[in-house]
PDB file of C-alpha atoms in Angstrom:
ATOM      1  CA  UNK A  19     -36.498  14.897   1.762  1.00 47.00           C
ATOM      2  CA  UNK A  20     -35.366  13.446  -1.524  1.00 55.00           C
ATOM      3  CA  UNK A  21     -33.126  10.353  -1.695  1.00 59.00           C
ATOM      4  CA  UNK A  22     -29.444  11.232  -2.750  1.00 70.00           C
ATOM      5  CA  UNK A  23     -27.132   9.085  -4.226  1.00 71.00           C
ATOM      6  CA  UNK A  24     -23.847   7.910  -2.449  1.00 68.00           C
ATOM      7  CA  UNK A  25     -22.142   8.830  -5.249  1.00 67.00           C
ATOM      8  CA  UNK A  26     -22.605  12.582  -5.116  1.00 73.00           C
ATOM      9  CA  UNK A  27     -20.627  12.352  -1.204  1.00 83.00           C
ATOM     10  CA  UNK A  28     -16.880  12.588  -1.614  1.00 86.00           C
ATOM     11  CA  UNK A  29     -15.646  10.248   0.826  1.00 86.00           C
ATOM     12  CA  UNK A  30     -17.929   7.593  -0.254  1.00 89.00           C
ATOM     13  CA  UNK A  31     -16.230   8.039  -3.841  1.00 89.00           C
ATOM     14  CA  UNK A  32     -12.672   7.937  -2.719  1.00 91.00           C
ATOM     15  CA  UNK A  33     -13.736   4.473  -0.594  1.00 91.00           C
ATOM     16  CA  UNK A  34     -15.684   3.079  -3.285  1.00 92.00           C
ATOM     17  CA  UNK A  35     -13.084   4.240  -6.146  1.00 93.00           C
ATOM     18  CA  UNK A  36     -10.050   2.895  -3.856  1.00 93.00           C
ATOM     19  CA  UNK A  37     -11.921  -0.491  -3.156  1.00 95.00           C
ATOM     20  CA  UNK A  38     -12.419  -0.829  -6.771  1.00 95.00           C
ATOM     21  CA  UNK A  39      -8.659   0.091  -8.089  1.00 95.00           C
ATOM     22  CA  UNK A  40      -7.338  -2.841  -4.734  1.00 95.00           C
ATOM     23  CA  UNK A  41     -10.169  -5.528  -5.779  1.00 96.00           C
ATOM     24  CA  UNK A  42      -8.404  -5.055  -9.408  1.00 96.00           C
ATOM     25  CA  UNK A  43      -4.885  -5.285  -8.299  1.00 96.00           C
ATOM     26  CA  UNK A  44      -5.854  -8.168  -5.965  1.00 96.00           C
ATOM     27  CA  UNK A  45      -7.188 -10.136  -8.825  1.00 96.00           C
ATOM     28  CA  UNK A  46      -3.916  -9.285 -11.144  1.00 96.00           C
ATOM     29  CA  UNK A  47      -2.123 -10.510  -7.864  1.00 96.00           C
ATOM     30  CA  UNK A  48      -3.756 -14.413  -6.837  1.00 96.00           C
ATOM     31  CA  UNK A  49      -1.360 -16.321  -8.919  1.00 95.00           C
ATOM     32  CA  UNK A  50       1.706 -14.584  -6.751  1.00 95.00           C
ATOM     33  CA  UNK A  51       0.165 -15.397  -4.005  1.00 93.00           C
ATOM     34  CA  UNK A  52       0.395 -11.817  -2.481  1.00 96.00           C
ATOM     35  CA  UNK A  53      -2.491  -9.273  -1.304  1.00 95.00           C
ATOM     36  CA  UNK A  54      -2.119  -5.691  -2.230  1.00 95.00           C
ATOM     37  CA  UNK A  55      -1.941  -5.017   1.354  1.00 94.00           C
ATOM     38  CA  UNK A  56       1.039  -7.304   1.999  1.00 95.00           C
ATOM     39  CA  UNK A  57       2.537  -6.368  -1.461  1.00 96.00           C
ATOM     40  CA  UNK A  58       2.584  -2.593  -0.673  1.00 94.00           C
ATOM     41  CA  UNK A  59       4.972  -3.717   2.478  1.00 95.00           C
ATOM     42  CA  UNK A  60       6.870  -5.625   0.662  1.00 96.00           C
ATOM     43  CA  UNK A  61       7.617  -2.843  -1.981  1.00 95.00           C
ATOM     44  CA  UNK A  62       8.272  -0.858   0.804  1.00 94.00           C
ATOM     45  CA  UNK A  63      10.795  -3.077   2.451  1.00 95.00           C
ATOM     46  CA  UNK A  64      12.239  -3.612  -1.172  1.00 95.00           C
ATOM     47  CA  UNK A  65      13.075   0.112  -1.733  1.00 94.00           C
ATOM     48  CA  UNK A  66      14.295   0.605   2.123  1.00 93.00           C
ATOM     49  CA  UNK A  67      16.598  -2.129   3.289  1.00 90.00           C
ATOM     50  CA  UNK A  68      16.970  -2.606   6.521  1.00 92.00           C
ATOM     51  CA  UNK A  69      13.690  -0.598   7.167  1.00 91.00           C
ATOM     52  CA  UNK A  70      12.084  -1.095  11.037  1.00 90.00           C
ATOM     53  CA  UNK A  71       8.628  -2.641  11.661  1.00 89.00           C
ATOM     54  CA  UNK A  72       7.878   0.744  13.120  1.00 88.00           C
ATOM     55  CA  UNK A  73       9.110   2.464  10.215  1.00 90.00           C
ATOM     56  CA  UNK A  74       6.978   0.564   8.431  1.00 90.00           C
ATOM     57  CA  UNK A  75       4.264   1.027  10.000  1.00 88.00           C
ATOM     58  CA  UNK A  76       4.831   4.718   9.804  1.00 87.00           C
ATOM     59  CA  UNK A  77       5.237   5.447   6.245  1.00 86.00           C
ATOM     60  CA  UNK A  78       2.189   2.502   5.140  1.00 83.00           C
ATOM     61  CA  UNK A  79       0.280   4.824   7.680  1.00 80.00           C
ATOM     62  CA  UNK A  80      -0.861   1.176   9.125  1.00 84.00           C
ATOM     63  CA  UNK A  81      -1.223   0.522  13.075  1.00 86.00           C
ATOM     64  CA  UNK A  82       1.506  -1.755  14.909  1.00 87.00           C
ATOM     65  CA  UNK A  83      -0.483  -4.689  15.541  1.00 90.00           C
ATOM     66  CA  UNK A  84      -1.641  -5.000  11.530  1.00 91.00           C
ATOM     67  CA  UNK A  85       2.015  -4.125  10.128  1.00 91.00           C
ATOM     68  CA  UNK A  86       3.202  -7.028  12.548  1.00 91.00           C
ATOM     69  CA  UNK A  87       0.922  -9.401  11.351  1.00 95.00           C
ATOM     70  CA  UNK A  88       1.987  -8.405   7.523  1.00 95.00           C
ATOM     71  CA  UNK A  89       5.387  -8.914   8.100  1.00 94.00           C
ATOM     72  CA  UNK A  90       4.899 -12.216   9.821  1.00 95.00           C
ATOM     73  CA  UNK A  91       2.944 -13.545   6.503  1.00 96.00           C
ATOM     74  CA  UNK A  92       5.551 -12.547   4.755  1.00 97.00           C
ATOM     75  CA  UNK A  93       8.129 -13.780   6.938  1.00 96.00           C
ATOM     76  CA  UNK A  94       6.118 -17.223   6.136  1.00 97.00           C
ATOM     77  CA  UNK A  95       6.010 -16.570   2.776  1.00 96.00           C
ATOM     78  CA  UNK A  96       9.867 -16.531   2.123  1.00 96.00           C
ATOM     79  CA  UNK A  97       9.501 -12.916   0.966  1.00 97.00           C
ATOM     80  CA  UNK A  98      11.374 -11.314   3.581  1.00 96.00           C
ATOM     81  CA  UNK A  99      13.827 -11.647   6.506  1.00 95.00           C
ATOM     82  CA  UNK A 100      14.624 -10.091   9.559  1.00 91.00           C
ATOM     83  CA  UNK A 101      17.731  -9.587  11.748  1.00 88.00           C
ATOM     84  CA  UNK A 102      18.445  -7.278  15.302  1.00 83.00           C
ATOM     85  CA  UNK A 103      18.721  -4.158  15.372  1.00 76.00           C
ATOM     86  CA  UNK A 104      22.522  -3.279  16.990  1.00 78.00           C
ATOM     87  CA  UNK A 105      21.607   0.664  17.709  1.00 75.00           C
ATOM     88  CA  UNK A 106      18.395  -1.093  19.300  1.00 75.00           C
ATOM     89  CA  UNK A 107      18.059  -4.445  20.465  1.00 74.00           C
ATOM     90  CA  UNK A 108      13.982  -4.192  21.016  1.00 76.00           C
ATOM     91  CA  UNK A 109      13.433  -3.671  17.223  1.00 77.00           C
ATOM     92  CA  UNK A 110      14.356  -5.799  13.750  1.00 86.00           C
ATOM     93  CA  UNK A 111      15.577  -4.558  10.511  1.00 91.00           C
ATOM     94  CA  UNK A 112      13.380  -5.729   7.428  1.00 94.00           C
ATOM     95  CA  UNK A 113      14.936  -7.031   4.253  1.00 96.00           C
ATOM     96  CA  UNK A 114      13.462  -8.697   0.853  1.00 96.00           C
ATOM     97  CA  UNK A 115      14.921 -11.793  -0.013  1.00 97.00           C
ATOM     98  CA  UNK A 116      15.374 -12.925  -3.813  1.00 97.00           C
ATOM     99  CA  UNK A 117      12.355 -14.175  -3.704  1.00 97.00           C
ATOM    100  CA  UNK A 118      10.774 -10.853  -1.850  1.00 97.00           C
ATOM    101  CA  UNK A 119      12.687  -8.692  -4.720  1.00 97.00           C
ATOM    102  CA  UNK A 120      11.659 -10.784  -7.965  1.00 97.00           C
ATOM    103  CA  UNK A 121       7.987 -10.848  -6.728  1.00 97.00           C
ATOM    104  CA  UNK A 122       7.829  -7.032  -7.021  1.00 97.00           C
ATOM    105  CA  UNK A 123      10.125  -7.284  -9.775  1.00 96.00           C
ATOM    106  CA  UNK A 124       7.235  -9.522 -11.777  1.00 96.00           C
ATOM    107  CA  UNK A 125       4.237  -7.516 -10.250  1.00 96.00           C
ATOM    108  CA  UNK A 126       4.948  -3.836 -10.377  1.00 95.00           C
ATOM    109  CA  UNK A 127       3.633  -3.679 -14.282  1.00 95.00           C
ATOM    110  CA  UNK A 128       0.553  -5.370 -12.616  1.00 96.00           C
ATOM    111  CA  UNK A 129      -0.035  -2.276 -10.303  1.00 95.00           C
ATOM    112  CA  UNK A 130       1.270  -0.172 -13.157  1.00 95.00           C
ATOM    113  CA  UNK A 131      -1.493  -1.588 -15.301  1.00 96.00           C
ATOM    114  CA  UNK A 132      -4.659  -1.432 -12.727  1.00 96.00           C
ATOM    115  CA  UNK A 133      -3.777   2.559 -12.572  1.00 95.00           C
ATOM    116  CA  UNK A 134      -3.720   2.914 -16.112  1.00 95.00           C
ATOM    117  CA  UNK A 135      -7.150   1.070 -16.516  1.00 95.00           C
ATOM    118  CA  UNK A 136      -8.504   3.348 -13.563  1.00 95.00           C
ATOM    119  CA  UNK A 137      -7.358   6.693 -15.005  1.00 95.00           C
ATOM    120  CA  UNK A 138      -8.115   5.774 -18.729  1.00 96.00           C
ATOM    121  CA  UNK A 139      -9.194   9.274 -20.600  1.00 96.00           C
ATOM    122  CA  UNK A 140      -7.103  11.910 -17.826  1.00 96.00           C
ATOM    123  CA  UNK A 141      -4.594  13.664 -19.572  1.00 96.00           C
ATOM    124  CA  UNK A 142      -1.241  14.565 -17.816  1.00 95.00           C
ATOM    125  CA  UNK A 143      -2.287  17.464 -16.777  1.00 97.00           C
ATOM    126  CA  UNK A 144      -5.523  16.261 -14.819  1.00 96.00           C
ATOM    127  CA  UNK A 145      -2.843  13.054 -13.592  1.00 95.00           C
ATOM    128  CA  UNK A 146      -0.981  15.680 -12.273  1.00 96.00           C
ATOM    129  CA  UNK A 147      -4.113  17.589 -10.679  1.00 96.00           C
ATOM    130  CA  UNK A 148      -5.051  14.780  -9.375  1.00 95.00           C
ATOM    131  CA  UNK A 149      -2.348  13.381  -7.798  1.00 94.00           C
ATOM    132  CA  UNK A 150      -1.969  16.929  -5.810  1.00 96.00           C
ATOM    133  CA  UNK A 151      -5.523  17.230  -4.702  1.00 94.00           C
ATOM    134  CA  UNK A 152      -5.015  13.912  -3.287  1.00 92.00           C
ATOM    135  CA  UNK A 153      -1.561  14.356  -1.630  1.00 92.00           C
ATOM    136  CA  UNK A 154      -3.670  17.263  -0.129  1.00 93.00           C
ATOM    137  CA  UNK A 155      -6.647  15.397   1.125  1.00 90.00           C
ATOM    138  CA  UNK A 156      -4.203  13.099   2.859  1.00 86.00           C
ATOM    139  CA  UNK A 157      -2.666  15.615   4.542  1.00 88.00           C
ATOM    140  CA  UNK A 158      -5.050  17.439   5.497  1.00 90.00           C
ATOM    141  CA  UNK A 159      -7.021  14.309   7.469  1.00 86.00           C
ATOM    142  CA  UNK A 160      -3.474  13.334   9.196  1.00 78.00           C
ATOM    143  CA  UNK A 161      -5.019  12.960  12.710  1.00 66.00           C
ATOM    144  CA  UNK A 162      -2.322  13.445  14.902  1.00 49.00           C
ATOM    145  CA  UNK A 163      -2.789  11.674  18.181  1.00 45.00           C
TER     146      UNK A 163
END
């Protein structure tokens, strides 16, 4: 049986591509002192005040235990705070501090700029092909459990 090349499997594509576009962004990122992971919770607490861990969680399609420990860095970090819930007093509402807001603020031309180096010669068209093949692929592995 002849040797095959990872390349030619799909899934190791998408994992190698995706590991290559965060390694990027994670370089552009070290003087912020921010990972992509953490900053893609942060952006997310940015554009959703008052969002819930779980909610979080949820929409970063990240399990509790690894959301918790992102918000707690970031707690650290100064780049968000938290206060109770009053509708539920077992869960805290998420918001970005200055400091939380201007990070993003500063940094989303960085992401902006790692996509535009990874999609370098796609037209609009293909973007726009691509983006809905992908929005596709992630639905269609949604495990529900």
């Amino acid at each position: 049986m002849p040797h095959s090349s990872p390349q030619q499997f799909l899934g190791f594509l998408l994992g190698s591509t995706h590991r290559r576009i965060t390694t990027g962004f994670a370089r552009a990122l070290k003087p912020y002192d921010i990972t992509p992971e953490q900053w893609s919770v942060l952006l997310m607490i940015c554009d959703r005040s008052g969002i819930s861990q779980k909610e979080v969680a949820a929409a970063a399609a990240k399990d509790q235990p690894t959301t918790a420990r992102i918000v707690e860095l970031l707690l650290k970090k100064g780049f968000i705070s938290k206060s109770m819930n009053p509708g539920d007093r077992r869960a805290f509402q998420l918001y970005a501090t200055e400091e939380g807001q201007s990070l993003i603020g500063n940094t989303l031309g960085l992401e902006q700029q790692t996509i535009n180096t990874a999609v370098t010669g796609l037209n609009p068209q293909q973007l726009e092909e691509l983006r809905s093949m992908l929005e596709l692929i992630y639905h269609n592995t949604n495990h529900q459990e």
